[in-house]
PDB file of C-alpha atoms and ligand atoms in Angstrom:
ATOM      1  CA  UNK A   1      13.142  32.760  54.545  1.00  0.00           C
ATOM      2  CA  UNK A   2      14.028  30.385  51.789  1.00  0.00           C
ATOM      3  CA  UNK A   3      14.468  26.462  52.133  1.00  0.00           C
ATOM      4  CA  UNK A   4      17.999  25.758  49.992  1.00  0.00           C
ATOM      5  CA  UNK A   5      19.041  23.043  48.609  1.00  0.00           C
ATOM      6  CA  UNK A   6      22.452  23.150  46.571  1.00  0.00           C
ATOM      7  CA  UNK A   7      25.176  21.054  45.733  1.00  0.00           C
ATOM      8  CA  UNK A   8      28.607  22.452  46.297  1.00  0.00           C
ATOM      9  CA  UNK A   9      31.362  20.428  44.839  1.00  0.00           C
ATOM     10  CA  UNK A  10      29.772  17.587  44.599  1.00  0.00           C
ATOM     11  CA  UNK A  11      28.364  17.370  47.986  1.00  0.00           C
ATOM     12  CA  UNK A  12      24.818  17.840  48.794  1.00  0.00           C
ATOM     13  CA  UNK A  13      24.082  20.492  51.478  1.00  0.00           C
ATOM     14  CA  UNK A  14      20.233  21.330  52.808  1.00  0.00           C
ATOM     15  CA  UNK A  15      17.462  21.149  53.204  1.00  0.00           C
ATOM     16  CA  UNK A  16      18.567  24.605  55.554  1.00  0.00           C
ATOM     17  CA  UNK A  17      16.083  27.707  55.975  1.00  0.00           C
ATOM     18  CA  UNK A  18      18.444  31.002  54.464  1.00  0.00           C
ATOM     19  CA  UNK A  19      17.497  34.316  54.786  1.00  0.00           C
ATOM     20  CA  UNK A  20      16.366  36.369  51.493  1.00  0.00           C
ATOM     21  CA  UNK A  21      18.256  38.642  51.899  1.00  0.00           C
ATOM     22  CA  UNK A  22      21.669  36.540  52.270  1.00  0.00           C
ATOM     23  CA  UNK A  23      24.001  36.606  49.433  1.00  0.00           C
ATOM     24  CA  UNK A  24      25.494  33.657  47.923  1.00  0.00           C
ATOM     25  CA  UNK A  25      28.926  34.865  49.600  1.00  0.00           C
ATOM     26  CA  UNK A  26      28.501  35.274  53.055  1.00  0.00           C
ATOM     27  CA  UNK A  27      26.354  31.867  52.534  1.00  0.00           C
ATOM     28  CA  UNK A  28      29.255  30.326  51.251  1.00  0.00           C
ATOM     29  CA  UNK A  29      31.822  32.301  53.157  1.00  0.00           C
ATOM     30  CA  UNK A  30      30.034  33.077  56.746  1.00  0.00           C
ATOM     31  CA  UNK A  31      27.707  30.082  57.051  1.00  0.00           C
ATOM     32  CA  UNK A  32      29.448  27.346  55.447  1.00  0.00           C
ATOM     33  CA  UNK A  33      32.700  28.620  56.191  1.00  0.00           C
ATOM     34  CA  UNK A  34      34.045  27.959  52.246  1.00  0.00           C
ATOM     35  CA  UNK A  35      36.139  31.072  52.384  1.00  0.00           C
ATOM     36  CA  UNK A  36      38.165  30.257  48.778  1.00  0.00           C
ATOM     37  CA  UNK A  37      35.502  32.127  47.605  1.00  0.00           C
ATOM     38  CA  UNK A  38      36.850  35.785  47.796  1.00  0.00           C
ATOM     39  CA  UNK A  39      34.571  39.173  48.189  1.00  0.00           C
ATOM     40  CA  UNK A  40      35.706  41.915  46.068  1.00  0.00           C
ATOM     41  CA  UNK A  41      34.031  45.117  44.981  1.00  0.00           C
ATOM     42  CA  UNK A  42      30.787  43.904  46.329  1.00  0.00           C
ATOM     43  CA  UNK A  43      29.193  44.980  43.506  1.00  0.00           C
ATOM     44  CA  UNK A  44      28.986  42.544  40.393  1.00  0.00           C
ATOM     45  CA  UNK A  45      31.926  43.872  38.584  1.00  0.00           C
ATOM     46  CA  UNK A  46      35.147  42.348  40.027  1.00  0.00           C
ATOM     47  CA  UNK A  47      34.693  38.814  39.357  1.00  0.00           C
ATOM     48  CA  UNK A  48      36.765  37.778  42.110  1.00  0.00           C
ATOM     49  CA  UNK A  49      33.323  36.425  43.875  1.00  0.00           C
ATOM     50  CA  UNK A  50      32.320  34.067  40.759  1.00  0.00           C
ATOM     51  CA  UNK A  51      31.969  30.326  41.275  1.00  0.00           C
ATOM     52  CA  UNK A  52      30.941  27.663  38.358  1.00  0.00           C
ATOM     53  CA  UNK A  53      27.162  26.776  37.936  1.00  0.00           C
ATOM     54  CA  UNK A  54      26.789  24.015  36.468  1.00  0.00           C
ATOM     55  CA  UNK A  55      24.062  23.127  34.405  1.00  0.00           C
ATOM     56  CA  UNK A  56      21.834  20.474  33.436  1.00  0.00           C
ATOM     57  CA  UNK A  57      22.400  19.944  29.947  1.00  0.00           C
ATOM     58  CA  UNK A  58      26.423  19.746  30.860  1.00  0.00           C
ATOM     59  CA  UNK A  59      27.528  22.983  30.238  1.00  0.00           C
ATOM     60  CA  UNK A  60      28.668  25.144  33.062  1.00  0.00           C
ATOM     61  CA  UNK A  61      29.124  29.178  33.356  1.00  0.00           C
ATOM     62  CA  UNK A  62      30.179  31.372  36.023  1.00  0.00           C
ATOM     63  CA  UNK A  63      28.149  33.351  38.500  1.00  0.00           C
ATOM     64  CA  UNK A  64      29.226  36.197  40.555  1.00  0.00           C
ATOM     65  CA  UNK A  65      28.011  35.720  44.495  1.00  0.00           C
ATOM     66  CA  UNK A  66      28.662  39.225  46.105  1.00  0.00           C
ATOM     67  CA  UNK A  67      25.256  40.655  44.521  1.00  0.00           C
ATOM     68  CA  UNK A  68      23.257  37.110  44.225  1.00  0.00           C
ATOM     69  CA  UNK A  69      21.215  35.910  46.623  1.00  0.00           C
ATOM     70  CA  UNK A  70      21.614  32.140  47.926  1.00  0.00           C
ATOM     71  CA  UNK A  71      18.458  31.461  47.624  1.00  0.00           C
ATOM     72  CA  UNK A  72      18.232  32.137  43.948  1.00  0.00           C
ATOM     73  CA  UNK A  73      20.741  28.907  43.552  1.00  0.00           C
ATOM     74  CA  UNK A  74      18.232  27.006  44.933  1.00  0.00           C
ATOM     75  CA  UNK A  75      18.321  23.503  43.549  1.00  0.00           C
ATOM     76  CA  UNK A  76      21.895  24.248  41.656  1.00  0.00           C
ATOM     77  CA  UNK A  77      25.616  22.294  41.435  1.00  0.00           C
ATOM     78  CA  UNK A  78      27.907  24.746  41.677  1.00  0.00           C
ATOM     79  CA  UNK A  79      31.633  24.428  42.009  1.00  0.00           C
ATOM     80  CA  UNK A  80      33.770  26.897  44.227  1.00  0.00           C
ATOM     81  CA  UNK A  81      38.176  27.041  44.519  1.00  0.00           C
ATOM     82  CA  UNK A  82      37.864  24.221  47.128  1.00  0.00           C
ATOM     83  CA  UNK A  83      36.755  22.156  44.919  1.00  0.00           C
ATOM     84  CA  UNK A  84      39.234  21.698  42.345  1.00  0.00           C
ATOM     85  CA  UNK A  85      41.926  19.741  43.628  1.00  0.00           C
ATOM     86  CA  UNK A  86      41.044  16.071  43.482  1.00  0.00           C
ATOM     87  CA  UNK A  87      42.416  13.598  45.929  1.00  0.00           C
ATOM     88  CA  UNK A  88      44.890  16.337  46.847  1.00  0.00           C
ATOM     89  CA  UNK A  89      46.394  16.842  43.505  1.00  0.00           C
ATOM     90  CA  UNK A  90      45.985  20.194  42.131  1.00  0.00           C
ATOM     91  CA  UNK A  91      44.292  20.648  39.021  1.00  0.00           C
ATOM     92  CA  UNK A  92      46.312  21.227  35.351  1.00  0.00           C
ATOM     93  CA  UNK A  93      45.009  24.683  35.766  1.00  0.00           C
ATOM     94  CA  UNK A  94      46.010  25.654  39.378  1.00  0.00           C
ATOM     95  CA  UNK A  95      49.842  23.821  38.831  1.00  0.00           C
ATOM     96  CA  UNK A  96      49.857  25.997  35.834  1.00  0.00           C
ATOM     97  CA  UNK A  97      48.784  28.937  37.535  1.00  0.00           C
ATOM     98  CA  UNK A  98      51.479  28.154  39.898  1.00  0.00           C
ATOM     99  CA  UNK A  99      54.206  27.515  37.220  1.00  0.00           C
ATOM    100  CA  UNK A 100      53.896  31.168  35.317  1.00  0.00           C
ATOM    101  CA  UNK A 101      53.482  32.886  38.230  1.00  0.00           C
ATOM    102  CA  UNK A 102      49.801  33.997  37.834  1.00  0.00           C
ATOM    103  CA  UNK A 103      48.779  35.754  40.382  1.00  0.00           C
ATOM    104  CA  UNK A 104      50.725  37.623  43.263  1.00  0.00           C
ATOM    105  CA  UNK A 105      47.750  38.649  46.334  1.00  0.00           C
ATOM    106  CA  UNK A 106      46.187  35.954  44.969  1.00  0.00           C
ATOM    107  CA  UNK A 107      42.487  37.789  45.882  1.00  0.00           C
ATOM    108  CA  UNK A 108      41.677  36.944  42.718  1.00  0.00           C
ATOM    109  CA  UNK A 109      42.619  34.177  41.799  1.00  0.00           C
ATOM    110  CA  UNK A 110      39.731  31.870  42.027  1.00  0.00           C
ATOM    111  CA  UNK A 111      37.668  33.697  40.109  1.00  0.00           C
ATOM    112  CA  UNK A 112      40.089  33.337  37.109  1.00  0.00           C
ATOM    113  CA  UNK A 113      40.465  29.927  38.248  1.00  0.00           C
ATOM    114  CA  UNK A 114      36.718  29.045  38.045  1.00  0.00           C
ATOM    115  CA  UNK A 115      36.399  31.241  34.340  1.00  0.00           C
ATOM    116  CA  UNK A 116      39.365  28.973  33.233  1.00  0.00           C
ATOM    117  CA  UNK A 117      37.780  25.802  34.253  1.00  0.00           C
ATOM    118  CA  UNK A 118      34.867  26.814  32.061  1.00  0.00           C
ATOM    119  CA  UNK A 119      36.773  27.713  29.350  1.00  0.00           C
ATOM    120  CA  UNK A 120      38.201  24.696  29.058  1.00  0.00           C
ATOM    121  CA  UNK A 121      34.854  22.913  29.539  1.00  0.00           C
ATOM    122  CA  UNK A 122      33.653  24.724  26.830  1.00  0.00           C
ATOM    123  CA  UNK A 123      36.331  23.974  24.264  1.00  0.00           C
ATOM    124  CA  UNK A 124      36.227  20.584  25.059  1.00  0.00           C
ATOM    125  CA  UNK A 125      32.801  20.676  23.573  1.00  0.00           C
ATOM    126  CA  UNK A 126      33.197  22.829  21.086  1.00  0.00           C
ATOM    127  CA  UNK A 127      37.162  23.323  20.193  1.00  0.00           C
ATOM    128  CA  UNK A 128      38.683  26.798  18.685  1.00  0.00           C
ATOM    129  CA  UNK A 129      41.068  27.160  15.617  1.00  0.00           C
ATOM    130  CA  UNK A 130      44.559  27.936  16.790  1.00  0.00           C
ATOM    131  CA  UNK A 131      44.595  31.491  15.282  1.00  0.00           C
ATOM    132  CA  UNK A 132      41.242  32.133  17.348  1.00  0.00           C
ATOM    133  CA  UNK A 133      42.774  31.028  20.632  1.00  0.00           C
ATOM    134  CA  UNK A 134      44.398  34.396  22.211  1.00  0.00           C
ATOM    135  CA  UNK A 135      40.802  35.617  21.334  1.00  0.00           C
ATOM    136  CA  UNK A 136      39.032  33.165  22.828  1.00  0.00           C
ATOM    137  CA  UNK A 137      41.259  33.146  26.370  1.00  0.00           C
ATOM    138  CA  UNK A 138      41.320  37.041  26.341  1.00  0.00           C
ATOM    139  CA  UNK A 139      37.430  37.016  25.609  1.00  0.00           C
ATOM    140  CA  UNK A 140      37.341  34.329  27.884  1.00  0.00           C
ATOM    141  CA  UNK A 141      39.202  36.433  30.940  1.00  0.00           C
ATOM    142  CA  UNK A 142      37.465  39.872  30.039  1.00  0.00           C
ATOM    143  CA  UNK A 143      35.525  40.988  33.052  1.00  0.00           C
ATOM    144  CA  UNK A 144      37.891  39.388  35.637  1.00  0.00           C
ATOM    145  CA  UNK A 145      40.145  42.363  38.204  1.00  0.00           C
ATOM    146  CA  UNK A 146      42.910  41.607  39.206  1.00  0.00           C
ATOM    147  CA  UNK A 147      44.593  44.760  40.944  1.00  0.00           C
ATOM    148  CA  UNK A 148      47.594  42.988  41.083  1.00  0.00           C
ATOM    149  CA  UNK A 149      47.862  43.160  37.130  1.00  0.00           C
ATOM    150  CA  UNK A 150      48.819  40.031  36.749  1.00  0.00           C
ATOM    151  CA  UNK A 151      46.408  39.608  33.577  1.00  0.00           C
ATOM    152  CA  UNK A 152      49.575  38.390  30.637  1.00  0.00           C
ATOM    153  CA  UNK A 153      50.237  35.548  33.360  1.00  0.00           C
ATOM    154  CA  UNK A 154      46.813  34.669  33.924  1.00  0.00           C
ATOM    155  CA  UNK A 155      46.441  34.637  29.924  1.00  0.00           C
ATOM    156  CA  UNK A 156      49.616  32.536  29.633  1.00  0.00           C
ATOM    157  CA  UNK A 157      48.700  29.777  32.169  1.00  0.00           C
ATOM    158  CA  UNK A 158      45.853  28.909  30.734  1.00  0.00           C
ATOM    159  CA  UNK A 159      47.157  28.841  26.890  1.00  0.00           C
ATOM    160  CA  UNK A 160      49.628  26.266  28.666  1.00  0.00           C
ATOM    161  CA  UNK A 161      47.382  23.912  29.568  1.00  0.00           C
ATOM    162  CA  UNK A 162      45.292  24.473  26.381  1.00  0.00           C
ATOM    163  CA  UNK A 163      48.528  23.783  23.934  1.00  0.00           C
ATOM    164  CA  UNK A 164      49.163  20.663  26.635  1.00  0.00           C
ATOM    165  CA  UNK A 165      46.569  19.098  24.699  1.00  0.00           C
ATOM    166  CA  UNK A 166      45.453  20.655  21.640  1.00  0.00           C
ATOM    167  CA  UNK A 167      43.660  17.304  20.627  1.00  0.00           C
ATOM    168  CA  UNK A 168      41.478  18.224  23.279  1.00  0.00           C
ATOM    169  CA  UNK A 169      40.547  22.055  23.080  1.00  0.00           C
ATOM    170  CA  UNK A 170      42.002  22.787  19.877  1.00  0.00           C
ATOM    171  CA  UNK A 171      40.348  22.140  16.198  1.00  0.00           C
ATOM    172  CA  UNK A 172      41.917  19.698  14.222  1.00  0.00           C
ATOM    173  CA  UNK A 173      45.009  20.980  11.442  1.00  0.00           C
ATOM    174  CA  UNK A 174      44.268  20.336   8.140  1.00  0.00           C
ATOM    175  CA  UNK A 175      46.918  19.399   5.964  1.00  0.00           C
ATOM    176  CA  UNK A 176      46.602  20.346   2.909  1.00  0.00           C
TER     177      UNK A 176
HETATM  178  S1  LIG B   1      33.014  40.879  44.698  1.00  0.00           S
HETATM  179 FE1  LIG B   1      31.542  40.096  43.347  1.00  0.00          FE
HETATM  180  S2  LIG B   1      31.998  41.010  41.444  1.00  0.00           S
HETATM  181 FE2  LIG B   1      33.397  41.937  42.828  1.00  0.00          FE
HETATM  182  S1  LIG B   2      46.776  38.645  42.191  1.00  0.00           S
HETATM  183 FE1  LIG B   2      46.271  40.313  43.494  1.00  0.00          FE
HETATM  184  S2  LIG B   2      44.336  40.982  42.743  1.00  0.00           S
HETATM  185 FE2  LIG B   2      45.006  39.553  41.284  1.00  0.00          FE
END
């Protein structure tokens, strides 16, 4: 048994005792009943599983949860699907997924929602030339299944709501 302590959108859950050999899913999914977060091929290569870690120098990354055990997020922030929306208002990301028709199962979806997000965390610190953008989302995406093949869609929504505010994640034109 482990003692866990973890934030999960914001909210602070523990001090509970978890099992070792629990993974971060069913934690999420079975004991916390948070079931946005989707279990795939159960073995670290789907992506549909991954939530957002954040981290304490402000960057954030994504984690699969099928294969990882909750205890090892002892003492972490994380972010799962639930927690986008604010206030009920979807996210730019999820109305955009919405808008071009991004996913069709939908299984998933929140694991392409979640590698978004930190995408566009991470150009927001450190913004991409235009020309290196497809690049950078494809890059970005690589890794994520979706059986549903809805990849150009995926890839599409989230150059939308780059290009909605290129001051934002894209570098500066120079004119010349
Ligand atoms: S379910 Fe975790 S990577 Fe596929
Ligand atoms: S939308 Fe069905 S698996 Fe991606």
């Amino acid at each position: 048994m482990t003692t866990l302590r973890i934030t999960i959108n914001g909210r602070a859950y523990g001090p509970m005792d978890v099992r070792d050999d629990l993974t971060m899913n069913d934690f999420l999914r079975e004991s916390l009943g948070m079931t946005g977060t989707k279990f795939g091929c159960g073995a670290a290569q789907c992506l549909s599983c991954a939530v957002i870690v954040d981290h304490p120098d402000g960057t954030s990354s994504t984690s699969p949860t099928c294969v990882v055990p909750a205890a090892s997020f002892d003492g972490k922030a994380i972010r799962t699907v639930e927690g986008h929306a604010k206030n009920g208002e979807l996210s730019a990301l999820q109305k955009a997924f919405i808008e071009h028709f991004a996913f069709q199962c939908g299984y998933c979806t929140p694991g392409f929602l979640n590698e978004a997000q930190v995408l566009l965390e991470r150009l927001a610190r450190a913004p991409v030339a235009r020309a290196d953008l497809e690049k950078t989302i494809t890059e970005a995406l690589d890794g994520h299944l979706c059986r549903c093949t809805g990849y150009i869609k995926y890839h599409e929504a989230v150059r939308s709501v780059i290009l909605a505010d290129p001051g934002r994640y894209l570098v500066a034109k120079v004119d010349r």
